[in-house]
Amino acid sequence: MIKNEKAIHQHRKDEHLSLAIKYWREQRNKTAGLTFSDLRLIPNTLPEIALEDIKLSSNFLGTSFEFPFYIEAMTGGTPRADKLNAQLAQIAKSQGLAMAVGSQSIALKYPELAAGFKNVRALHPSGFLFANLGAGHSLENAKRAVEMIEANALEIHVNTAQELPMDEGDRAFRWLDNINEISEKLEVPVIVKEVGFGMSQQTFKQLSETAVSAINIGGNGGTNFAWIERKRSQNGFDIDDFGLSTVESLLEAQLSPPTKPLIATGGITSAQDIVKSLILGADLASTAGFLLSTLNESGVEAVEALLEQWKADLAKWMTLLGVVNIIDLKQVDTLLSPRALSFIEQRSGKIW
């Protein structure tokens, strides 16, 4: 019976992975909210700097990240997922990037599956790694997840909009006190992460009153797990266009600034997206689905080339804007589309 239950868990993991890869572009294009194209950058014709002056490092949680982006959580716990995680870990090491693993709950329930997660640390021994668990897990499980990969931080994912369309998903979502307890007592920083539906001013206020160290807004615009769950189980609960996009979530944070640093993820597909995320207040950006799609279609070398291009393009964008570091980038002037101005007006009663 246990073997059958484990096989069901692993099958669901691989289904998520297959559907995320197969339909990434299709379900991503269903985003109804604001996109990065709703933010335009103002030219700086006389930047008075040189490309060699640019510093791409970003300070986050007391650590200096060489680049202001990392490889976001994707998968783990099956032979196929473990192979992908190994490739991603090798890429992260080669590129000097941090990396998050997918949810480790399967390895906590079946310890024999922990090897694939542990291998990420073996392949990226000095890298900054994020462990990953759902918000309903205990402090003890959080400690075990961190120990499993010798993580530098823990991502606690909050995924109500994924669980409800899932036939076997959770139906109770009283998480805030548990998140606070883990954040207070865990020895590494805790980041609360949405999984693709964005965050509102209310959520920022709630999390600002807890001991969490940072917030990952996880906006609509990347992988849509509600859409994936509906495809997987043929559930009729249609929330395909639900949620706030990454841009909208960052604007929400501007309107009600949280007391925690921010990570922007959800639909990041270029260096320009990273730049715009940082301008809108993020301290780091991360990406998952786009890299997974590239890895599946074109292999490790293509992902490495893409990330090298992002680094080069980031420096060029900052030169173009006349800023030498990430702190200065946050002061850059922008133009917002009429749609973005309407969003701000509705959410604040004020014009930007």
Short mmCIF file of C-alpha atoms in Angstrom, two decimals:
data_model
loop_
_atom_site.label_atom_id
_atom_site.label_comp_id
_atom_site.label_asym_id
_atom_site.label_seq_id
_atom_site.Cartn_x
_atom_site.Cartn_y
_atom_site.Cartn_z
CA MET A 1 0.00 0.00 0.00
CA ILE A 2 2.84 2.38 0.92
CA LYS A 3 4.57 1.65 -2.37
CA ASN A 4 1.37 2.45 -4.24
CA GLU A 5 0.95 5.70 -2.31
CA LYS A 6 4.55 6.70 -3.05
CA ALA A 7 4.07 5.87 -6.72
CA ILE A 8 0.97 8.09 -6.80
CA HIS A 9 2.95 10.99 -5.31
CA GLN A 10 5.76 10.52 -7.81
CA HIS A 11 3.33 10.21 -10.71
CA ARG A 12 1.72 13.52 -9.69
CA LYS A 13 5.17 15.16 -9.55
CA ASP A 14 5.99 13.96 -13.05
CA GLU A 15 2.56 15.01 -14.32
CA HIS A 16 3.18 18.54 -13.03
CA LEU A 17 6.54 18.54 -14.76
CA SER A 18 5.22 17.23 -18.08
CA LEU A 19 2.30 19.65 -18.18
CA ALA A 20 4.48 22.59 -17.15
CA ILE A 21 6.84 21.86 -20.04
CA LYS A 22 4.21 20.95 -22.62
CA TYR A 23 1.87 23.86 -22.02
CA TRP A 24 4.19 26.53 -20.59
CA ARG A 25 3.71 29.01 -23.42
CA GLU A 26 -0.01 28.33 -23.85
CA GLN A 27 -1.01 28.80 -20.21
CA ARG A 28 1.43 31.69 -19.74
CA ASN A 29 -0.30 33.60 -22.53
CA LYS A 30 -3.58 33.45 -20.61
CA THR A 31 -2.36 36.18 -18.24
CA ALA A 32 -4.98 38.93 -18.17
CA GLY A 33 -3.14 41.39 -15.97
CA LEU A 34 -0.42 43.97 -16.49
CA THR A 35 2.80 42.76 -18.11
CA PHE A 36 6.31 44.17 -18.26
CA SER A 37 5.37 45.90 -21.51
CA ASP A 38 3.11 48.19 -19.43
CA LEU A 39 6.27 49.77 -18.03
CA ARG A 40 8.49 51.81 -20.38
CA LEU A 41 12.02 52.92 -19.60
CA ILE A 42 13.15 56.54 -20.11
CA PRO A 43 16.29 56.97 -22.25
CA ASN A 44 19.37 58.49 -20.63
CA THR A 45 21.12 59.97 -23.66
CA LEU A 46 24.19 61.09 -21.69
CA PRO A 47 24.70 58.36 -19.08
CA GLU A 48 28.30 59.47 -18.31
CA ILE A 49 29.39 55.97 -17.28
CA ALA A 50 31.19 53.02 -18.87
CA LEU A 51 30.06 49.42 -19.14
CA GLU A 52 32.99 48.41 -16.94
CA ASP A 53 31.61 50.58 -14.10
CA ILE A 54 28.48 48.45 -13.69
CA LYS A 55 28.09 46.34 -10.54
CA LEU A 56 25.45 43.63 -10.83
CA SER A 57 25.66 42.37 -7.24
CA SER A 58 22.66 42.61 -4.92
CA ASN A 59 22.64 42.39 -1.12
CA PHE A 60 19.89 40.09 0.11
CA LEU A 61 19.39 38.54 3.55
CA GLY A 62 22.86 39.58 4.59
CA THR A 63 24.43 37.88 1.58
CA SER A 64 25.95 39.46 -1.51
CA PHE A 65 24.47 37.80 -4.59
CA GLU A 66 26.81 38.13 -7.58
CA PHE A 67 23.80 38.68 -9.84
CA PRO A 68 20.30 39.94 -8.97
CA PHE A 69 18.50 36.78 -10.10
CA TYR A 70 18.48 33.05 -9.39
CA ILE A 71 17.02 29.73 -10.56
CA GLU A 72 13.60 29.32 -8.94
CA ALA A 73 12.06 26.15 -7.50
CA MET A 74 10.83 23.58 -10.02
CA THR A 75 10.77 19.94 -9.04
CA GLY A 76 12.31 16.93 -7.28
CA GLY A 77 11.55 13.48 -5.87
CA THR A 78 11.37 11.30 -9.00
CA PRO A 79 14.15 9.96 -11.27
CA ARG A 80 13.18 12.40 -14.02
CA ALA A 81 12.93 15.34 -11.61
CA ASP A 82 16.22 14.45 -9.93
CA LYS A 83 17.97 14.44 -13.30
CA LEU A 84 16.60 17.91 -14.05
CA ASN A 85 17.65 19.17 -10.62
CA ALA A 86 21.16 17.84 -11.19
CA GLN A 87 21.37 19.70 -14.50
CA LEU A 88 20.04 22.89 -12.90
CA ALA A 89 22.51 22.60 -10.02
CA GLN A 90 25.40 22.23 -12.46
CA ILE A 91 24.15 25.29 -14.37
CA ALA A 92 23.78 27.27 -11.13
CA LYS A 93 27.33 26.42 -10.09
CA SER A 94 28.76 27.24 -13.52
CA GLN A 95 26.92 30.57 -13.63
CA GLY A 96 27.50 31.58 -10.01
CA LEU A 97 23.77 31.64 -9.27
CA ALA A 98 21.64 30.71 -6.28
CA MET A 99 19.04 27.97 -6.74
CA ALA A 100 15.83 26.80 -5.09
CA VAL A 101 14.74 23.17 -5.10
CA GLY A 102 11.16 22.06 -5.58
CA SER A 103 8.92 21.02 -2.70
CA GLN A 104 10.71 18.54 -0.43
CA SER A 105 7.55 17.20 1.18
CA ILE A 106 7.80 13.99 -0.85
CA ALA A 107 11.32 13.35 0.52
CA LEU A 108 10.18 14.01 4.09
CA LYS A 109 7.43 11.43 3.70
CA TYR A 110 9.66 8.95 1.86
CA PRO A 111 13.27 9.49 3.10
CA GLU A 112 14.64 7.19 0.40
CA LEU A 113 13.77 9.93 -2.11
CA ALA A 114 15.95 12.54 -0.40
CA ALA A 115 19.08 11.59 -2.38
CA GLY A 116 18.07 13.59 -5.44
CA PHE A 117 17.63 16.72 -3.33
CA LYS A 118 20.88 16.16 -1.46
CA ASN A 119 22.67 15.83 -4.79
CA VAL A 120 21.90 19.49 -5.52
CA ARG A 121 24.15 20.50 -2.61
CA ALA A 122 26.81 18.01 -3.68
CA LEU A 123 26.85 19.54 -7.18
CA HIS A 124 26.71 23.15 -5.95
CA PRO A 125 28.72 22.90 -2.69
CA SER A 126 29.31 26.59 -2.06
CA GLY A 127 26.15 28.00 -3.66
CA PHE A 128 23.24 29.72 -1.96
CA LEU A 129 20.41 27.14 -1.87
CA PHE A 130 16.76 27.63 -0.93
CA ALA A 131 14.94 24.69 0.64
CA ASN A 132 11.21 24.47 -0.14
CA LEU A 133 8.13 23.33 1.78
CA GLY A 134 4.41 24.06 1.90
CA ALA A 135 3.01 26.37 4.55
CA GLY A 136 1.23 23.58 6.43
CA HIS A 137 4.43 21.79 7.45
CA SER A 138 5.69 21.76 11.02
CA LEU A 139 8.80 23.46 12.40
CA GLU A 140 10.40 20.03 12.67
CA ASN A 141 9.79 19.33 8.98
CA ALA A 142 11.18 22.77 8.11
CA LYS A 143 14.37 21.91 10.01
CA ARG A 144 14.61 18.56 8.21
CA ALA A 145 14.16 20.20 4.79
CA VAL A 146 16.93 22.71 5.52
CA GLU A 147 19.26 20.00 6.84
CA MET A 148 18.56 17.80 3.81
CA ILE A 149 20.34 20.18 1.43
CA GLU A 150 22.26 22.30 3.96
CA ALA A 151 20.11 25.19 2.77
CA ASN A 152 20.95 28.84 3.29
CA ALA A 153 17.26 29.79 3.44
CA LEU A 154 13.79 28.22 3.30
CA GLU A 155 11.03 29.06 0.86
CA ILE A 156 7.59 28.39 2.34
CA HIS A 157 5.18 28.23 -0.56
CA VAL A 158 1.56 29.35 -0.16
CA ASN A 159 -0.66 27.82 -2.82
CA THR A 160 -4.37 28.02 -2.02
CA ALA A 161 -5.21 28.61 -5.69
CA GLN A 162 -3.31 25.46 -6.67
CA GLU A 163 -4.80 23.23 -3.97
CA LEU A 164 -8.47 24.04 -4.61
CA PRO A 165 -8.59 22.83 -8.25
CA MET A 166 -6.69 19.67 -7.21
CA ASP A 167 -9.02 16.76 -6.45
CA GLU A 168 -6.71 15.52 -3.69
CA GLY A 169 -5.64 19.01 -2.59
CA ASP A 170 -5.90 20.67 0.82
CA ARG A 171 -9.11 22.34 1.88
CA ALA A 172 -7.94 24.20 5.01
CA PHE A 173 -5.57 27.16 4.77
CA ARG A 174 -4.86 28.50 8.28
CA TRP A 175 -1.18 29.14 7.80
CA LEU A 176 -0.13 32.50 9.22
CA ASP A 177 0.63 31.46 12.82
CA ASN A 178 2.57 28.43 11.60
CA ILE A 179 4.59 30.55 9.16
CA ASN A 180 5.42 32.96 11.97
CA GLU A 181 6.52 30.18 14.34
CA ILE A 182 8.82 28.64 11.73
CA SER A 183 10.24 32.06 10.88
CA GLU A 184 10.94 32.82 14.53
CA LYS A 185 12.58 29.50 15.38
CA LEU A 186 14.34 28.31 12.23
CA GLU A 187 18.06 29.06 12.11
CA VAL A 188 18.00 30.25 8.48
CA PRO A 189 15.93 33.03 6.88
CA VAL A 190 12.38 32.19 5.75
CA ILE A 191 10.88 33.51 2.52
CA VAL A 192 7.13 33.22 1.90
CA LYS A 193 6.50 32.46 -1.77
CA GLU A 194 3.34 32.55 -3.84
CA VAL A 195 3.23 29.99 -6.65
CA GLY A 196 1.83 32.09 -9.47
CA PHE A 197 -1.15 34.14 -8.28
CA GLY A 198 0.53 37.26 -6.96
CA MET A 199 0.16 39.19 -3.71
CA SER A 200 -2.01 42.09 -2.63
CA GLN A 201 -1.55 44.98 -0.23
CA GLN A 202 -3.43 42.97 2.40
CA THR A 203 -0.97 40.08 2.11
CA PHE A 204 2.01 42.41 2.39
CA LYS A 205 0.55 43.90 5.57
CA GLN A 206 -0.08 40.44 7.05
CA LEU A 207 3.43 39.20 6.28
CA SER A 208 5.04 42.43 7.47
CA GLU A 209 3.69 41.62 10.94
CA THR A 210 5.42 38.24 11.03
CA ALA A 211 9.04 37.17 11.50
CA VAL A 212 9.53 36.18 7.85
CA SER A 213 12.73 37.53 6.33
CA ALA A 214 11.54 38.17 2.77
CA ILE A 215 8.57 37.83 0.40
CA ASN A 216 8.51 36.23 -3.05
CA ILE A 217 5.49 37.67 -4.82
CA GLY A 218 5.11 34.78 -7.31
CA GLY A 219 2.94 36.69 -9.77
CA ASN A 220 0.60 35.46 -12.49
CA GLY A 221 2.49 35.42 -15.78
CA GLY A 222 4.68 32.34 -15.50
CA THR A 223 3.67 28.75 -14.76
CA ASN A 224 0.00 28.59 -13.79
CA PHE A 225 -0.45 25.69 -11.37
CA ALA A 226 -4.22 26.06 -11.15
CA TRP A 227 -4.35 25.62 -14.91
CA ILE A 228 -2.02 22.60 -14.65
CA GLU A 229 -4.13 21.00 -11.91
CA ARG A 230 -7.31 21.47 -13.95
CA LYS A 231 -5.64 19.88 -16.99
CA ARG A 232 -4.35 17.02 -14.87
CA SER A 233 -7.54 16.14 -13.01
CA GLN A 234 -10.19 17.54 -15.41
CA ASN A 235 -11.54 19.52 -12.48
CA GLY A 236 -14.21 22.02 -13.51
CA PHE A 237 -13.07 24.78 -11.15
CA ASP A 238 -11.84 27.31 -13.74
CA ILE A 239 -9.59 30.05 -12.30
CA ASP A 240 -7.25 30.28 -15.29
CA ASP A 241 -7.12 34.09 -15.26
CA PHE A 242 -7.22 34.50 -11.47
CA GLY A 243 -4.61 36.46 -9.57
CA LEU A 244 -2.35 39.47 -9.82
CA SER A 245 0.52 39.54 -12.29
CA THR A 246 4.11 40.10 -11.23
CA VAL A 247 3.91 43.75 -12.31
CA GLU A 248 0.61 44.25 -10.48
CA SER A 249 2.00 42.65 -7.33
CA LEU A 250 5.02 44.95 -7.41
CA LEU A 251 2.71 47.95 -7.82
CA GLU A 252 0.68 46.70 -4.85
CA ALA A 253 3.92 46.67 -2.84
CA GLN A 254 4.63 50.25 -3.92
CA LEU A 255 1.17 51.31 -2.72
CA SER A 256 1.55 49.55 0.64
CA PRO A 257 5.29 48.98 1.12
CA PRO A 258 6.10 45.81 3.07
CA THR A 259 8.81 45.87 5.70
CA LYS A 260 10.49 42.87 4.06
CA PRO A 261 12.71 42.61 0.96
CA LEU A 262 11.00 41.36 -2.19
CA ILE A 263 11.72 38.72 -4.81
CA ALA A 264 9.95 38.99 -8.17
CA THR A 265 9.08 35.79 -9.97
CA GLY A 266 6.40 34.89 -12.50
CA GLY A 267 6.97 35.38 -16.21
CA ILE A 268 10.58 36.58 -16.08
CA THR A 269 11.93 35.81 -19.56
CA SER A 270 14.60 38.44 -20.24
CA ALA A 271 17.16 40.78 -18.70
CA GLN A 272 14.76 43.65 -19.37
CA ASP A 273 12.12 41.93 -17.21
CA ILE A 274 14.67 41.67 -14.41
CA VAL A 275 15.59 45.35 -14.75
CA LYS A 276 11.93 46.40 -14.63
CA SER A 277 11.30 44.17 -11.60
CA LEU A 278 14.17 45.82 -9.75
CA ILE A 279 12.96 49.30 -10.73
CA LEU A 280 9.54 48.41 -9.31
CA GLY A 281 11.08 47.53 -5.95
CA ALA A 282 12.28 43.93 -6.07
CA ASP A 283 15.65 43.09 -4.56
CA LEU A 284 16.05 39.91 -6.58
CA ALA A 285 14.27 38.24 -9.49
CA SER A 286 13.94 34.54 -10.21
CA THR A 287 12.69 32.33 -13.01
CA ALA A 288 11.60 28.72 -13.36
CA GLY A 289 9.26 27.84 -16.24
CA PHE A 290 11.19 29.69 -18.94
CA LEU A 291 14.47 28.00 -17.98
CA LEU A 292 12.76 24.62 -17.71
CA SER A 293 11.27 25.04 -21.18
CA THR A 294 14.65 26.07 -22.59
CA LEU A 295 16.41 23.18 -20.88
CA ASN A 296 13.88 20.67 -22.22
CA GLU A 297 13.95 22.02 -25.77
CA SER A 298 17.61 22.90 -26.20
CA GLY A 299 19.70 21.43 -23.38
CA VAL A 300 22.16 22.61 -20.76
CA GLU A 301 24.41 24.59 -23.10
CA ALA A 302 21.47 26.65 -24.33
CA VAL A 303 20.44 27.55 -20.77
CA GLU A 304 24.03 28.51 -19.96
CA ALA A 305 24.19 30.70 -23.07
CA LEU A 306 20.86 32.31 -22.16
CA LEU A 307 22.03 33.16 -18.64
CA GLU A 308 25.31 34.57 -19.95
CA GLN A 309 23.28 36.73 -22.31
CA TRP A 310 21.13 37.95 -19.42
CA LYS A 311 24.21 38.99 -17.46
CA ALA A 312 25.62 40.89 -20.42
CA ASP A 313 22.26 42.49 -21.18
CA LEU A 314 21.73 43.53 -17.56
CA ALA A 315 24.97 45.46 -17.59
CA LYS A 316 24.04 47.07 -20.91
CA TRP A 317 20.58 48.06 -19.67
CA MET A 318 22.06 49.67 -16.57
CA THR A 319 24.58 51.53 -18.73
CA LEU A 320 21.76 52.68 -20.99
CA LEU A 321 19.88 53.99 -17.96
CA GLY A 322 22.95 55.63 -16.43
CA VAL A 323 23.06 53.65 -13.16
CA VAL A 324 26.03 51.75 -11.78
CA ASN A 325 24.37 49.53 -9.16
CA ILE A 326 21.08 47.92 -8.14
CA ILE A 327 20.33 50.54 -5.47
CA ASP A 328 20.51 53.35 -8.04
CA LEU A 329 18.38 51.31 -10.45
CA LYS A 330 15.44 51.63 -8.05
CA GLN A 331 15.46 55.42 -8.62
CA VAL A 332 15.05 55.24 -12.41
CA ASP A 333 12.10 57.13 -13.91
CA THR A 334 9.54 55.18 -15.94
CA LEU A 335 6.40 55.62 -18.00
CA LEU A 336 3.33 53.57 -17.16
CA SER A 337 0.66 52.56 -19.64
CA PRO A 338 -2.95 53.77 -19.27
CA ARG A 339 -3.83 50.26 -18.06
CA ALA A 340 -1.22 50.51 -15.32
CA LEU A 341 -2.41 53.96 -14.28
CA SER A 342 -5.97 52.66 -14.12
CA PHE A 343 -4.83 49.78 -11.91
CA ILE A 344 -3.05 52.17 -9.54
CA GLU A 345 -6.03 54.51 -9.41
CA GLN A 346 -8.42 51.69 -8.61
CA ARG A 347 -6.13 50.26 -5.95
CA SER A 348 -5.24 53.54 -4.28
CA GLY A 349 -7.65 56.24 -5.36
CA LYS A 350 -4.63 58.25 -6.46
CA ILE A 351 -2.84 58.83 -9.76
CA TRP A 352 0.78 57.55 -9.89
#
